[in-house]
């Protein structure tokens, strides 16, 4: 990643140097419990956001610079704000989408693109919308620094998003039950592809983190699909069992690897929404406390508040779908 950052800055220093430096300074301040952001950092990233917003990308070789810019701005936003950076993520992907579908992007571009696609797809799962890009698997054995082994799972998650968007708009009648059943079977059958080189490269603890990340996202997809077909109050036992499976895997990973897998915020939100008893809810909150960066990421507070809202709605029997609660607060930031 450091090689990629150096190459990007060399390609487009006027575009990337200031936002990269701002992200680095903010991260260091957050990690040392200092006030996160200065006026200069805000000004730098505001100018960078303007550059992104007015970008007109006409050549494939320029896409990588704007993917890097979008990534840096999403990271900056995630560190300083409780407001969603989803608009930045989706706009950045829209700049690269035509070149991606035309298969004109370079291999180095795929690192940043896959991260943004993973972020947009997981956000789209609980907001019941269609992701910007439908990911195409080139290398099933790829290990990504954000998505881990989940790259080959993304096409299945995209299809879940399509069904979720249909339910949200009231057009789910166009998707007969066998569509849900067929997709559910495919997700259940999916397992991460692991090469011999991957097994030799990573330690047992690192492999556990990668496999757990993949498994809990698969289980989360099954749970979301179940809830699209059977909203809150219907077949709750199946949903609670899937939720408990996620919690058990997370606890096992913590016990064996000493930490949780990365980028599992969505997983905790979906699993937590199914917990009814006070002890179980305390357990979910303790899992949230263990997220890397929980002491300084603003979205952690949002996650706790939103779960409290979900639990109150469920206790009152007023919520049918989780995405309906998100529609009440579209700017709420709960990233990966």
CSV table of C-alpha atoms in Angstrom, one decimal, residues 34-336:
chain,number,residue,atom,x,y,z
A,34,UNK,CA,-6.0,14.7,20.6
A,35,UNK,CA,-8.6,17.0,19.0
A,36,UNK,CA,-8.9,15.3,15.6
A,37,UNK,CA,-8.9,18.1,13.1
A,38,UNK,CA,-7.5,21.5,12.3
A,39,UNK,CA,-8.9,24.3,10.2
A,40,UNK,CA,-6.1,23.7,7.7
A,41,UNK,CA,-7.0,20.0,7.3
A,42,UNK,CA,-10.6,20.9,6.8
A,43,UNK,CA,-9.7,23.4,4.2
A,44,UNK,CA,-7.4,21.0,2.4
A,45,UNK,CA,-10.0,18.3,2.2
A,46,UNK,CA,-12.8,20.7,1.2
A,47,UNK,CA,-10.7,21.9,-1.7
A,48,UNK,CA,-10.0,18.2,-2.6
A,49,UNK,CA,-13.7,17.4,-2.4
A,50,UNK,CA,-14.4,20.3,-4.9
A,51,UNK,CA,-11.8,18.8,-7.2
A,52,UNK,CA,-13.5,15.4,-7.0
A,53,UNK,CA,-17.0,16.9,-7.5
A,54,UNK,CA,-15.9,18.7,-10.7
A,55,UNK,CA,-13.8,15.9,-12.1
A,56,UNK,CA,-14.3,14.8,-15.7
A,57,UNK,CA,-12.4,11.6,-16.3
A,58,UNK,CA,-11.9,10.9,-20.0
A,59,UNK,CA,-8.9,8.5,-19.9
A,60,UNK,CA,-8.5,5.2,-18.1
A,61,UNK,CA,-5.0,6.1,-16.9
A,62,UNK,CA,-6.5,9.0,-14.8
A,63,UNK,CA,-9.0,6.9,-13.0
A,64,UNK,CA,-6.6,5.7,-10.4
A,65,UNK,CA,-5.8,9.2,-9.1
A,66,UNK,CA,-9.4,9.9,-8.5
A,67,UNK,CA,-10.0,6.6,-6.9
A,68,UNK,CA,-7.2,7.5,-4.5
A,69,UNK,CA,-8.7,10.9,-3.9
A,70,UNK,CA,-12.1,9.5,-3.1
A,71,UNK,CA,-10.6,6.9,-0.8
A,72,UNK,CA,-8.6,9.6,1.1
A,73,UNK,CA,-11.8,11.8,1.5
A,74,UNK,CA,-13.9,8.8,2.7
A,75,UNK,CA,-11.2,8.0,5.2
A,76,UNK,CA,-10.9,11.6,6.4
A,77,UNK,CA,-14.7,11.9,6.7
A,78,UNK,CA,-14.9,8.6,8.6
A,79,UNK,CA,-12.3,9.9,11.1
A,80,UNK,CA,-13.9,13.3,11.9
A,81,UNK,CA,-17.6,13.0,11.2
A,82,UNK,CA,-20.7,11.1,12.2
A,83,UNK,CA,-22.4,12.0,8.9
A,84,UNK,CA,-22.2,9.4,6.1
A,85,UNK,CA,-19.5,9.6,3.4
A,86,UNK,CA,-21.6,7.3,1.2
A,87,UNK,CA,-22.1,10.1,-1.4
A,88,UNK,CA,-18.4,10.6,-1.8
A,89,UNK,CA,-17.9,6.8,-2.2
A,90,UNK,CA,-20.6,6.4,-4.7
A,91,UNK,CA,-19.6,9.4,-6.8
A,92,UNK,CA,-16.0,8.2,-6.9
A,93,UNK,CA,-17.2,4.8,-8.1
A,94,UNK,CA,-19.4,6.5,-10.8
A,95,UNK,CA,-16.3,8.1,-12.2
A,96,UNK,CA,-14.6,4.8,-12.6
A,97,UNK,CA,-17.6,2.7,-13.6
A,98,UNK,CA,-17.5,3.0,-17.4
A,99,UNK,CA,-13.7,2.2,-17.4
A,100,UNK,CA,-14.3,-0.8,-15.1
A,101,UNK,CA,-17.0,-2.3,-17.2
A,102,UNK,CA,-14.9,-1.7,-20.3
A,103,UNK,CA,-12.0,-3.6,-18.6
A,104,UNK,CA,-9.7,-0.6,-19.1
A,105,UNK,CA,-8.5,-0.2,-15.5
A,106,UNK,CA,-5.0,-1.1,-14.4
A,107,UNK,CA,-4.3,-3.8,-11.8
A,108,UNK,CA,-3.2,-1.1,-9.3
A,109,UNK,CA,-6.6,0.6,-9.7
A,110,UNK,CA,-8.4,-2.5,-8.5
A,111,UNK,CA,-7.0,-2.2,-4.9
A,112,UNK,CA,-8.8,1.0,-4.3
A,113,UNK,CA,-11.8,0.2,-6.5
A,114,UNK,CA,-12.5,-3.1,-4.6
A,115,UNK,CA,-12.4,-1.3,-1.2
A,116,UNK,CA,-14.9,1.3,-2.4
A,117,UNK,CA,-17.1,-1.4,-4.0
A,118,UNK,CA,-17.0,-3.4,-0.7
A,119,UNK,CA,-17.9,-0.2,1.2
A,120,UNK,CA,-20.8,0.7,-1.2
A,121,UNK,CA,-22.2,-2.8,-1.3
A,122,UNK,CA,-22.3,-3.3,2.4
A,123,UNK,CA,-23.8,0.2,2.9
A,124,UNK,CA,-26.4,-0.7,0.2
A,125,UNK,CA,-27.3,-3.9,2.0
A,126,UNK,CA,-28.8,-2.2,5.0
A,127,UNK,CA,-30.1,0.9,3.0
A,128,UNK,CA,-31.9,-1.4,0.5
A,129,UNK,CA,-30.5,0.2,-2.6
A,130,UNK,CA,-28.5,-0.9,-5.7
A,131,UNK,CA,-24.7,-0.6,-5.5
A,132,UNK,CA,-23.0,1.6,-8.1
A,133,UNK,CA,-20.8,-1.2,-9.5
A,134,UNK,CA,-21.6,-4.9,-9.9
A,135,UNK,CA,-18.2,-6.5,-9.1
A,136,UNK,CA,-16.8,-9.0,-11.5
A,137,UNK,CA,-14.5,-11.6,-10.0
A,138,UNK,CA,-11.2,-11.9,-11.8
A,139,UNK,CA,-9.1,-13.7,-9.2
A,140,UNK,CA,-11.1,-15.8,-6.7
A,141,UNK,CA,-8.0,-16.2,-4.5
A,142,UNK,CA,-7.4,-12.5,-4.1
A,143,UNK,CA,-6.8,-11.3,-0.5
A,144,UNK,CA,-7.8,-7.6,-0.3
A,145,UNK,CA,-6.6,-5.4,2.5
A,146,UNK,CA,-10.2,-4.3,3.2
A,147,UNK,CA,-12.5,-7.0,1.8
A,148,UNK,CA,-10.2,-9.9,2.8
A,149,UNK,CA,-11.5,-13.0,1.1
A,150,UNK,CA,-14.9,-11.5,0.4
A,151,UNK,CA,-14.3,-10.4,-3.2
A,152,UNK,CA,-16.1,-13.5,-4.7
A,153,UNK,CA,-19.0,-12.9,-2.3
A,154,UNK,CA,-19.7,-9.4,-3.7
A,155,UNK,CA,-21.7,-10.6,-6.7
A,156,UNK,CA,-24.0,-12.5,-4.4
A,157,UNK,CA,-24.3,-9.5,-2.1
A,158,UNK,CA,-25.2,-7.4,-5.2
A,159,UNK,CA,-28.1,-9.7,-5.9
A,160,UNK,CA,-29.3,-9.4,-2.3
A,161,UNK,CA,-29.2,-5.6,-2.8
A,162,UNK,CA,-31.4,-5.9,-5.9
A,163,UNK,CA,-34.0,-7.9,-3.9
A,164,UNK,CA,-33.7,-5.4,-1.0
A,165,UNK,CA,-34.3,-2.5,-3.4
A,166,UNK,CA,-37.3,-4.2,-4.9
A,167,UNK,CA,-38.8,-4.8,-1.4
A,168,UNK,CA,-38.1,-1.1,-0.5
A,169,UNK,CA,-39.9,0.2,-3.6
A,170,UNK,CA,-42.8,-2.3,-3.3
A,171,UNK,CA,-41.9,-4.2,-6.5
A,172,UNK,CA,-40.8,-7.4,-4.7
A,173,UNK,CA,-43.8,-9.2,-6.3
A,174,UNK,CA,-41.8,-9.2,-9.5
A,175,UNK,CA,-39.4,-11.5,-7.6
A,176,UNK,CA,-41.1,-14.8,-6.9
A,177,UNK,CA,-40.2,-16.9,-3.8
A,178,UNK,CA,-38.0,-19.2,-5.8
A,179,UNK,CA,-35.6,-16.3,-6.5
A,180,UNK,CA,-35.1,-15.9,-2.7
A,181,UNK,CA,-34.7,-19.7,-2.3
A,182,UNK,CA,-32.1,-20.0,-5.2
A,183,UNK,CA,-30.1,-17.1,-3.9
A,184,UNK,CA,-30.2,-18.3,-0.4
A,185,UNK,CA,-28.8,-21.7,-1.5
A,186,UNK,CA,-26.0,-20.1,-3.4
A,187,UNK,CA,-25.0,-18.0,-0.4
A,188,UNK,CA,-25.1,-21.0,1.9
A,189,UNK,CA,-23.0,-23.0,-0.5
A,190,UNK,CA,-20.4,-20.2,-0.9
A,191,UNK,CA,-17.0,-20.6,0.8
A,192,UNK,CA,-13.9,-18.4,0.5
A,193,UNK,CA,-11.3,-19.6,-2.0
A,194,UNK,CA,-7.9,-20.0,-0.3
A,195,UNK,CA,-4.8,-20.7,-2.3
A,196,UNK,CA,-1.7,-22.5,-1.0
A,197,UNK,CA,0.2,-19.3,-1.4
A,198,UNK,CA,-2.2,-17.6,1.0
A,199,UNK,CA,-1.9,-20.3,3.6
A,200,UNK,CA,1.9,-20.0,3.4
A,201,UNK,CA,1.8,-16.2,3.6
A,202,UNK,CA,-0.4,-15.7,6.6
A,203,UNK,CA,-0.2,-16.9,10.2
A,204,UNK,CA,-2.9,-19.1,11.7
A,205,UNK,CA,-4.2,-16.0,13.6
A,206,UNK,CA,-4.3,-14.0,10.4
A,207,UNK,CA,-6.1,-16.8,8.5
A,208,UNK,CA,-8.7,-17.0,11.3
A,209,UNK,CA,-9.3,-13.3,10.9
A,210,UNK,CA,-9.8,-13.6,7.1
A,211,UNK,CA,-12.0,-16.7,7.3
A,212,UNK,CA,-14.1,-15.2,10.1
A,213,UNK,CA,-14.6,-12.0,8.2
A,214,UNK,CA,-15.8,-14.0,5.2
A,215,UNK,CA,-18.0,-16.3,7.2
A,216,UNK,CA,-19.8,-13.6,9.2
A,217,UNK,CA,-20.5,-11.6,6.0
A,218,UNK,CA,-22.0,-14.7,4.4
A,219,UNK,CA,-24.2,-15.3,7.5
A,220,UNK,CA,-25.2,-11.7,7.5
A,221,UNK,CA,-26.2,-11.9,3.9
A,222,UNK,CA,-28.4,-15.0,4.7
A,223,UNK,CA,-29.9,-13.1,7.6
A,224,UNK,CA,-30.7,-10.0,5.5
A,225,UNK,CA,-32.2,-12.2,2.8
A,226,UNK,CA,-34.3,-13.9,5.4
A,227,UNK,CA,-35.6,-10.6,6.8
A,228,UNK,CA,-36.4,-9.3,3.3
A,229,UNK,CA,-38.8,-12.3,2.9
A,230,UNK,CA,-39.9,-12.5,6.6
A,231,UNK,CA,-39.8,-9.0,8.2
A,232,UNK,CA,-39.6,-8.5,12.0
A,233,UNK,CA,-42.2,-10.5,13.8
A,234,UNK,CA,-42.2,-13.4,11.3
A,235,UNK,CA,-40.0,-16.5,11.7
A,236,UNK,CA,-37.9,-14.7,14.4
A,237,UNK,CA,-36.4,-18.0,15.6
A,238,UNK,CA,-34.5,-18.5,12.3
A,239,UNK,CA,-33.2,-14.9,12.5
A,240,UNK,CA,-32.1,-15.3,16.1
A,241,UNK,CA,-30.2,-18.5,15.3
A,242,UNK,CA,-28.3,-16.7,12.5
A,243,UNK,CA,-27.6,-13.8,14.8
A,244,UNK,CA,-26.2,-16.1,17.5
A,245,UNK,CA,-24.0,-17.9,14.9
A,246,UNK,CA,-22.4,-14.5,14.1
A,247,UNK,CA,-21.9,-13.7,17.7
A,248,UNK,CA,-20.3,-17.1,18.4
A,249,UNK,CA,-17.9,-16.7,15.5
A,250,UNK,CA,-16.9,-13.3,16.6
A,251,UNK,CA,-16.2,-14.4,20.2
A,252,UNK,CA,-14.2,-17.4,19.0
A,253,UNK,CA,-12.1,-15.2,16.8
A,254,UNK,CA,-11.4,-12.8,19.7
A,255,UNK,CA,-10.4,-15.7,21.9
A,256,UNK,CA,-8.1,-17.3,19.4
A,257,UNK,CA,-6.7,-14.3,17.5
A,258,UNK,CA,-6.9,-11.7,20.1
A,259,UNK,CA,-9.0,-9.3,18.0
A,260,UNK,CA,-12.0,-9.2,15.7
A,261,UNK,CA,-11.9,-9.3,11.9
A,262,UNK,CA,-11.7,-5.9,10.2
A,263,UNK,CA,-14.7,-4.1,8.7
A,264,UNK,CA,-17.5,-5.9,10.5
A,265,UNK,CA,-19.7,-3.0,11.6
A,266,UNK,CA,-22.6,-4.0,9.3
A,267,UNK,CA,-22.3,-7.6,10.7
A,268,UNK,CA,-22.7,-6.3,14.3
A,269,UNK,CA,-25.6,-4.1,13.4
A,270,UNK,CA,-27.6,-6.8,11.6
A,271,UNK,CA,-26.8,-9.4,14.3
A,272,UNK,CA,-27.6,-7.0,17.1
A,273,UNK,CA,-31.0,-6.1,15.6
A,274,UNK,CA,-32.2,-9.7,16.4
A,275,UNK,CA,-31.2,-9.7,20.1
A,276,UNK,CA,-34.1,-9.4,22.5
A,277,UNK,CA,-32.9,-10.1,26.0
A,278,UNK,CA,-30.9,-7.5,28.1
A,279,UNK,CA,-27.9,-9.8,28.6
A,280,UNK,CA,-27.6,-10.5,24.8
A,281,UNK,CA,-27.8,-6.8,24.1
A,282,UNK,CA,-25.0,-6.1,26.6
A,283,UNK,CA,-23.0,-8.7,24.8
A,284,UNK,CA,-23.5,-7.0,21.4
A,285,UNK,CA,-22.4,-3.6,22.9
A,286,UNK,CA,-19.3,-5.3,24.4
A,287,UNK,CA,-18.5,-6.6,20.9
A,288,UNK,CA,-18.8,-3.1,19.5
A,289,UNK,CA,-16.4,-1.9,22.2
A,290,UNK,CA,-13.8,-4.3,20.8
A,291,UNK,CA,-13.8,-2.8,17.2
A,292,UNK,CA,-10.4,-1.4,16.3
A,293,UNK,CA,-10.7,2.3,16.6
A,294,UNK,CA,-13.8,2.2,18.8
A,295,UNK,CA,-12.3,4.8,21.1
A,296,UNK,CA,-12.1,7.5,18.4
A,297,UNK,CA,-14.3,6.7,15.4
A,298,UNK,CA,-17.4,8.9,15.5
A,299,UNK,CA,-19.6,6.2,13.9
A,300,UNK,CA,-19.2,3.9,16.9
A,301,UNK,CA,-21.4,6.3,18.9
A,302,UNK,CA,-23.9,6.2,16.0
A,303,UNK,CA,-23.9,2.5,16.0
A,304,UNK,CA,-24.8,2.3,19.7
A,305,UNK,CA,-27.5,4.9,19.3
A,306,UNK,CA,-29.0,3.2,16.3
A,307,UNK,CA,-29.1,-0.2,17.9
A,308,UNK,CA,-30.9,1.4,20.9
A,309,UNK,CA,-33.4,2.8,18.4
A,310,UNK,CA,-33.8,-0.6,16.7
A,311,UNK,CA,-34.3,-2.4,20.0
A,312,UNK,CA,-36.9,0.2,21.1
A,313,UNK,CA,-38.8,-0.2,17.8
A,314,UNK,CA,-38.7,-4.0,18.0
A,315,UNK,CA,-39.9,-4.0,21.6
A,316,UNK,CA,-42.8,-1.8,20.6
A,317,UNK,CA,-43.5,-4.0,17.5
A,318,UNK,CA,-43.4,-0.9,15.2
A,319,UNK,CA,-40.5,-1.8,12.9
A,320,UNK,CA,-41.1,-4.2,10.0
A,321,UNK,CA,-37.8,-3.7,8.1
A,322,UNK,CA,-34.5,-2.5,9.3
A,323,UNK,CA,-33.9,-0.3,6.3
A,324,UNK,CA,-37.1,1.6,7.2
A,325,UNK,CA,-35.4,2.9,10.3
A,326,UNK,CA,-32.4,4.0,8.2
A,327,UNK,CA,-34.7,6.0,6.0
A,328,UNK,CA,-35.6,8.1,9.0
A,329,UNK,CA,-31.9,9.3,9.1
A,330,UNK,CA,-30.3,9.0,5.7
A,331,UNK,CA,-27.2,10.9,6.7
A,332,UNK,CA,-26.4,8.5,9.6
A,333,UNK,CA,-22.9,7.2,9.3
A,334,UNK,CA,-22.3,3.5,10.1
A,335,UNK,CA,-19.5,2.4,7.7
A,336,UNK,CA,-18.1,-1.1,7.3
